[in-house]
XYZ file of C-alpha atoms in Angstrom:
444
model
C -53.135 33.113 -14.093
C -52.493 30.677 -10.876
C -50.867 33.055 -8.010
C -47.941 31.514 -6.630
C -48.659 32.128 -2.916
C -51.257 29.259 -3.858
C -49.443 27.130 -1.231
C -48.750 29.696 1.976
C -52.388 30.778 1.167
C -53.073 26.988 2.074
C -51.520 26.609 5.203
C -53.019 29.394 6.511
C -56.405 28.693 5.542
C -56.474 24.697 7.577
C -57.524 26.218 10.871
C -60.703 28.860 9.443
C -61.516 25.638 8.199
C -61.325 22.605 10.531
C -63.856 25.355 12.858
C -65.657 25.927 9.151
C -66.427 22.174 8.849
C -68.252 21.826 11.928
C -70.254 24.885 10.866
C -71.247 22.673 7.943
C -74.425 21.155 7.597
C -72.448 18.962 4.992
C -75.789 18.856 2.568
C -74.951 17.265 -1.098
C -77.014 18.333 -4.627
C -78.831 15.686 -3.714
C -81.155 17.738 -0.536
C -80.652 20.414 -2.438
C -84.910 21.371 -3.061
C -84.955 24.704 -4.668
C -86.828 25.319 -7.671
C -84.113 26.721 -10.750
C -86.945 27.740 -12.880
C -87.817 30.377 -10.199
C -86.447 33.940 -9.979
C -83.612 33.891 -7.752
C -80.330 35.883 -7.320
C -76.169 34.928 -6.669
C -73.975 35.124 -5.482
C -70.924 34.389 -6.655
C -67.098 34.883 -5.497
C -64.279 34.177 -7.800
C -60.467 35.626 -6.856
C -59.513 36.801 -10.317
C -58.500 40.633 -9.851
C -56.860 42.243 -13.211
C -59.185 44.056 -15.620
C -58.754 41.834 -18.144
C -60.112 39.284 -16.234
C -62.225 40.903 -14.686
C -64.063 42.003 -18.095
C -63.993 38.125 -19.210
C -65.901 36.896 -15.948
C -68.733 40.005 -16.462
C -69.153 38.495 -20.341
C -69.023 34.847 -19.159
C -71.981 35.899 -16.765
C -73.665 37.876 -18.978
C -74.225 34.609 -21.839
C -75.529 33.021 -18.308
C -77.672 35.080 -18.059
C -79.124 35.693 -21.309
C -79.618 31.446 -20.953
C -81.075 32.237 -18.265
C -83.237 34.389 -17.634
C -84.412 34.061 -13.804
C -81.636 33.554 -12.661
C -79.034 37.186 -11.661
C -75.801 36.362 -10.544
C -75.059 39.321 -7.969
C -70.807 39.209 -8.267
C -67.673 40.302 -5.606
C -64.093 39.737 -7.688
C -60.616 39.516 -5.984
C -61.745 37.847 -3.017
C -59.136 35.569 -0.996
C -59.644 31.719 0.063
C -59.660 33.671 3.294
C -62.502 35.772 3.046
C -64.700 33.209 1.046
C -63.574 30.962 4.276
C -64.786 33.727 7.143
C -67.914 34.395 4.613
C -68.950 30.856 5.318
C -68.849 30.410 8.223
C -71.163 33.585 9.420
C -73.698 32.000 6.320
C -76.360 34.611 6.180
C -77.842 35.642 2.628
C -74.468 37.790 1.096
C -72.064 35.024 2.119
C -71.924 33.125 -1.238
C -73.701 30.404 -2.628
C -70.945 29.365 -5.363
C -66.933 30.029 -5.495
C -63.837 29.676 -7.467
C -59.932 29.429 -6.007
C -57.504 29.414 -7.010
C -56.446 27.065 -4.207
C -56.155 23.168 -5.914
C -54.161 22.476 -2.607
C -57.365 22.458 -0.590
C -59.272 20.700 -2.315
C -59.032 17.722 0.211
C -60.973 20.356 3.269
C -63.078 21.098 1.091
C -64.023 18.388 0.312
C -63.465 15.884 4.328
C -64.950 19.033 5.926
C -67.478 19.568 3.697
C -66.795 23.110 2.668
C -67.830 22.222 -0.818
C -71.625 20.338 -1.734
C -70.801 16.676 -3.189
C -71.619 17.115 -6.929
C -71.758 13.945 -7.517
C -75.952 13.523 -7.498
C -75.970 17.385 -9.593
C -73.511 15.905 -12.086
C -75.519 11.947 -12.680
C -79.314 14.430 -12.161
C -78.097 16.179 -15.606
C -76.639 13.023 -17.411
C -73.247 14.170 -17.648
C -70.267 11.835 -17.505
C -67.767 13.009 -15.713
C -64.876 10.931 -17.249
C -65.579 11.963 -20.872
C -66.140 15.600 -20.115
C -62.626 16.569 -17.779
C -59.303 15.118 -18.608
C -58.243 12.397 -15.568
C -55.146 14.375 -14.228
C -57.959 17.617 -13.027
C -60.804 15.223 -12.371
C -57.864 14.042 -9.588
C -57.136 17.601 -8.068
C -60.799 18.344 -7.842
C -62.662 15.195 -6.092
C -61.476 13.406 -2.179
C -62.188 10.453 -1.504
C -64.589 10.330 -4.577
C -66.390 13.379 -3.185
C -66.585 15.646 -5.820
C -66.479 19.175 -4.598
C -65.269 21.002 -6.477
C -65.260 20.866 -10.686
C -62.393 22.386 -12.874
C -62.716 25.500 -14.145
C -59.701 25.637 -16.631
C -56.441 24.653 -16.434
C -53.058 25.638 -16.262
C -50.349 23.506 -17.795
C -46.312 24.276 -16.845
C -43.230 24.550 -19.104
C -40.577 26.261 -20.594
C -40.552 29.643 -21.739
C -37.055 30.523 -23.116
C -35.629 33.655 -24.833
C -34.804 32.607 -28.354
C -32.579 35.251 -29.025
C -30.369 34.122 -26.507
C -30.424 30.770 -27.503
C -29.173 32.267 -30.989
C -26.289 34.457 -29.998
C -25.214 30.724 -27.499
C -25.718 29.127 -30.911
C -28.277 26.802 -29.059
C -31.265 25.660 -31.787
C -33.460 23.997 -29.911
C -34.749 23.432 -25.965
C -33.307 20.995 -24.342
C -34.869 17.839 -23.604
C -33.724 16.108 -21.116
C -32.341 17.460 -17.380
C -28.640 16.754 -18.846
C -28.674 18.579 -22.141
C -30.867 21.307 -19.933
C -28.135 21.705 -17.163
C -25.479 22.755 -20.168
C -28.137 25.054 -21.461
C -28.809 26.594 -18.343
C -25.088 26.101 -17.956
C -23.869 27.647 -21.429
C -26.852 30.544 -21.688
C -25.544 32.364 -17.965
C -23.288 35.156 -17.942
C -21.257 36.140 -14.957
C -20.140 39.537 -13.969
C -17.940 39.992 -10.364
C -19.772 38.508 -7.685
C -22.770 38.054 -9.640
C -24.970 37.748 -12.914
C -25.763 39.562 -15.481
C -27.842 36.625 -17.044
C -28.491 33.587 -15.267
C -29.540 30.240 -17.940
C -32.477 29.850 -15.289
C -33.648 30.453 -12.068
C -32.808 26.702 -10.076
C -34.000 28.185 -6.317
C -37.294 26.940 -5.576
C -38.118 29.898 -4.312
C -37.170 30.991 -8.279
C -42.046 31.404 -8.705
C -42.571 29.133 -11.092
C -40.209 26.059 -9.753
C -41.345 24.906 -6.925
C -39.936 20.778 -5.398
C -43.847 20.069 -6.878
C -43.371 21.321 -10.689
C -39.783 19.666 -11.196
C -41.098 16.131 -9.699
C -43.759 16.013 -12.488
C -41.311 15.026 -14.665
C -40.114 12.167 -13.072
C -43.649 11.227 -12.484
C -43.574 10.181 -8.573
C -46.335 8.778 -6.517
C -46.494 10.623 -3.638
C -48.817 8.141 -1.465
C -48.861 4.321 -1.733
C -52.096 2.063 -1.808
C -52.287 2.003 1.610
C -52.298 5.836 1.637
C -48.947 6.688 3.808
C -46.808 9.185 2.303
C -44.041 7.663 0.152
C -41.747 9.564 -0.669
C -38.910 7.674 0.647
C -39.526 4.995 -0.816
C -40.251 6.277 -4.425
C -36.817 6.517 -6.188
C -38.464 9.827 -7.744
C -38.563 12.039 -4.890
C -34.640 11.372 -4.362
C -33.046 11.747 -7.988
C -34.876 15.016 -8.369
C -34.544 16.632 -5.682
C -30.478 15.600 -5.999
C -30.991 17.079 -9.904
C -32.063 20.428 -8.748
C -29.184 20.644 -6.154
C -26.682 19.494 -8.445
C -27.817 22.298 -11.234
C -27.254 24.511 -8.675
C -23.495 24.287 -7.633
C -22.790 24.370 -11.052
C -24.670 27.648 -11.899
C -22.998 28.935 -8.597
C -24.524 27.878 -5.790
C -27.538 28.931 -3.485
C -26.305 32.151 -2.416
C -24.488 33.617 -4.816
C -27.882 32.511 -6.145
C -29.817 33.763 -4.005
C -28.024 37.479 -3.532
C -29.296 37.362 -7.470
C -33.136 36.444 -7.422
C -32.719 39.290 -4.915
C -32.590 41.628 -7.868
C -35.421 40.831 -9.053
C -39.014 42.083 -9.678
C -42.594 41.031 -9.538
C -43.258 37.723 -10.380
C -46.477 39.387 -12.299
C -45.407 42.744 -13.192
C -42.862 43.986 -16.399
C -39.880 43.755 -14.517
C -39.742 40.103 -14.256
C -37.236 39.071 -14.861
C -37.596 36.762 -17.730
C -39.034 40.224 -19.360
C -36.229 42.301 -18.452
C -33.250 39.383 -19.718
C -31.774 38.917 -16.140
C -33.147 34.885 -16.665
C -33.122 33.106 -20.491
C -35.321 30.408 -19.563
C -38.029 30.574 -16.571
C -41.213 27.507 -15.193
C -43.761 28.881 -16.081
C -47.396 28.371 -17.227
C -49.396 28.965 -20.656
C -49.927 33.111 -19.414
C -46.042 34.122 -19.170
C -45.877 34.360 -22.909
C -48.451 36.928 -23.650
C -47.579 39.248 -20.074
C -43.971 38.999 -21.946
C -45.066 40.593 -24.767
C -47.130 42.894 -23.104
C -44.117 43.429 -20.903
C -42.253 44.518 -25.004
C -40.160 42.226 -24.809
C -37.740 42.852 -27.243
C -36.205 39.544 -28.221
C -38.212 36.340 -29.342
C -40.233 33.750 -27.291
C -40.034 30.368 -27.299
C -42.214 27.542 -25.472
C -41.154 23.804 -25.026
C -42.191 21.408 -22.262
C -40.324 21.300 -19.616
C -37.032 18.512 -20.171
C -37.473 15.146 -17.987
C -34.625 12.855 -16.587
C -32.875 11.146 -19.281
C -33.625 7.653 -18.377
C -37.456 8.926 -18.609
C -36.781 10.505 -22.335
C -39.995 8.613 -23.800
C -42.097 10.559 -21.302
C -41.011 14.026 -22.998
C -44.210 15.848 -23.140
C -45.202 16.141 -20.363
C -45.414 18.176 -16.526
C -47.195 19.687 -13.983
C -50.641 20.794 -14.035
C -53.488 22.711 -11.298
C -55.988 24.974 -12.078
C -58.880 26.686 -10.913
C -61.425 25.116 -8.875
C -65.428 25.991 -8.552
C -67.695 25.000 -6.030
C -71.725 25.187 -4.578
C -71.735 25.875 -1.091
C -72.387 23.210 0.660
C -74.967 26.175 3.382
C -76.492 27.944 0.043
C -80.717 26.973 0.037
C -79.800 27.732 -3.802
C -78.236 25.015 -4.541
C -79.427 23.679 -7.543
C -79.561 27.252 -9.322
C -76.308 27.331 -8.091
C -75.593 24.395 -10.336
C -76.933 25.814 -13.144
C -74.370 28.191 -12.833
C -71.012 25.991 -12.120
C -72.208 23.912 -15.097
C -72.958 26.136 -17.600
C -69.412 27.394 -17.205
C -66.960 24.649 -16.325
C -69.271 22.187 -18.981
C -70.297 24.278 -21.733
C -67.968 24.990 -24.581
C -68.934 27.582 -26.437
C -68.268 29.128 -22.451
C -64.803 27.223 -21.209
C -62.933 28.168 -24.611
C -64.662 32.355 -24.448
C -63.452 32.563 -20.948
C -59.580 30.721 -22.088
C -59.463 32.935 -24.616
C -59.609 35.630 -22.354
C -57.706 35.342 -20.268
C -54.502 33.352 -21.950
C -55.269 29.711 -18.992
C -55.779 26.181 -20.744
C -59.101 25.055 -20.845
C -59.885 22.338 -19.175
C -62.465 20.345 -21.288
C -61.739 17.730 -23.322
C -64.375 18.957 -26.011
C -62.643 22.730 -25.676
C -59.159 21.533 -25.379
C -59.731 20.285 -29.241
C -62.862 23.054 -30.016
C -61.860 24.694 -33.296
C -62.390 28.490 -31.790
C -59.786 27.608 -29.012
C -57.523 30.647 -29.888
C -54.396 28.514 -30.621
C -50.987 30.389 -30.879
C -47.372 28.955 -31.573
C -46.336 28.967 -27.697
C -50.057 28.403 -26.237
C -49.751 25.415 -28.365
C -46.820 24.267 -26.558
C -49.292 23.858 -22.943
C -51.996 22.665 -24.994
C -49.727 20.097 -25.829
C -48.298 19.216 -22.116
C -52.109 19.356 -21.250
C -53.242 16.178 -23.066
C -49.713 14.519 -22.659
C -50.678 11.034 -20.586
C -48.061 11.328 -18.394
C -48.997 14.701 -16.854
C -49.095 14.525 -13.481
C -50.315 16.622 -9.844
C -50.278 16.915 -6.942
C -53.136 14.642 -5.013
C -55.481 15.522 -2.891
C -55.529 15.125 1.332
C -57.111 15.758 3.488
C -55.143 18.009 5.358
C -54.577 19.715 2.478
C -51.606 21.490 1.000
C -50.418 20.601 4.592
C -47.760 17.621 2.766
C -46.586 20.181 -0.139
C -44.946 22.598 2.801
C -44.206 19.337 4.564
C -41.810 18.266 1.250
C -41.486 21.808 0.043
C -40.013 22.761 2.912
C -37.268 19.345 3.341
C -36.439 20.991 -0.623
C -36.219 24.070 0.759
C -32.547 22.375 3.334
C -31.569 20.504 0.491
C -31.029 23.692 -2.772
C -29.140 24.977 0.785
C -26.529 22.191 1.094
C -27.929 21.569 4.795
C -28.985 17.348 4.222
C -27.053 15.186 4.631
C -28.976 12.171 3.729
C -31.415 12.559 1.143
C -33.377 9.665 1.864
C -33.078 9.167 5.263
C -34.510 12.520 5.762
C -37.515 11.553 3.491
C -37.828 8.951 5.479
C -38.853 11.476 8.346
C -40.867 13.880 6.225
C -42.894 10.761 4.753
C -43.183 10.230 9.122
C -44.571 14.379 9.829
C -47.183 14.047 6.683
C -48.552 10.636 7.395
C -49.056 12.519 11.233
C -50.458 15.423 9.947
C -53.012 14.008 7.758
C -53.456 11.196 10.754
C -54.366 14.494 12.653
C -56.724 16.015 9.686
C -59.337 13.650 9.508
C-alpha cells in the first residue's frame, strides 16, 4: 500500500537529492562492467514494513535467488527515502544497489540528479520493449526527459470504496457516476448530530486521507504543463472547475470548519479505527488495498467499490482514475549494476513474479501481461481497480525536475480555496503557475 505522506516526504528529500547529484557519477547501464554470472551479493532496500508485506518480499526474493543461484540478495526493509538518500550519498559496500521507493513524485529528481542509473540501455540489451510491457501511464511517472531511471513495481489505482449497507438504508441503489450525482449521494448519506455528525457521506476536505487535490483533479483529465514546459494550471479550466466543485461539496456537507472538527476525531488511516471501518464515513476515496483492510478490521457492513465520479460533461469517460505506485531503480554509484539489473528485471517484468507479489499485498499489477494473467486473484472489489488501471484515460501527475514540489504548491493553494480564503481562483492559479515555473527553473 502507498504511504499517504508521500508528498510531504518528497518535499523533505529535495535538498538531500540535490546534494546527492554532486556525489553521483551519473553512470548509466551502458557503462556497467560487472559480470552478472559471477557470485555476488546485492543490497536491496525497500520501504515495506507490515508483516504480510515483508513475507511477500522474502518470497519474491527466494524465487529470484532460486532462478539466479549466483546472486544473493541482502534485504533491508522499512527504509524511508531519507535514509536511502543518506546511504547513497555515503556510498560504500553497505549502500543499496537496488531501491524500491513509494515516492513516485521524486522520480524527476532521481532522474535529473542521476541518483539512479538510466535503465534504457539495460532494457535494450535485454531485448525488452518497455512500451509493450508496461501501461503508458506507468511509464510516464517512472521516467523524466527520456531518462528511464526507474521502472514500475506494482501499481496503485484510486477509486471509490463505499458502504453498501448505508447506501441501502438511504435508498441508494448504485454508486454515483457523475459529480452532481456524487454530491447528491454524499448529502443523502450524511447524518448530523448536534453541531457535529454521526456519519458523513464523504469527507471531502483534502486532509481526508487519500482525498488529495491530485486524486480529484485526475477525474477532469487536466494538463499540468503546456507544450512549452510551463505550468498550465491557470490556462486549463479543469483545475478551476475541480477546485470549485470540491469547495461546493464542502459547503453543502456543512462547511470546512465543521467538517474538519469531525475529521479530527478519525482514527489512523492504516488501523482498524479508520473512519470508513467505524462507519463515520460512508464513501471513501481510496486505493485497491482498502476493501481487504476493511474486511480484516471486521466491518459489519457490505463493501462496494466503483470508479470515482467524473464531471457531468465527461460522463462518457466514467471508469478512469488516478494511478501511481511503487518504483524500482538501481543506484548510479553501484559497482554491481548488471547483477542489480537481473533483480530489477525479474521483479518488474517477470509475469509470475509480478502476479505473485500483487496477490500477496493486494496491489494492482504493473505490467500488461500480469493484468491479464489467469493467476491473478480477482475479487469483485479488486476488479474495479484493475479496470481503472486499464482505462485509457486514467492519468497521473507528470515527473518534473523539482520532484513533487509543484504538487505541493498546487496542494497548498487548494487548501486555501476549500477554507474560503481565495476570492479569485483563476488569478490565484496564475500565481501558482509563476511559483511552479520558478521552482522548476531553480531545480534545473
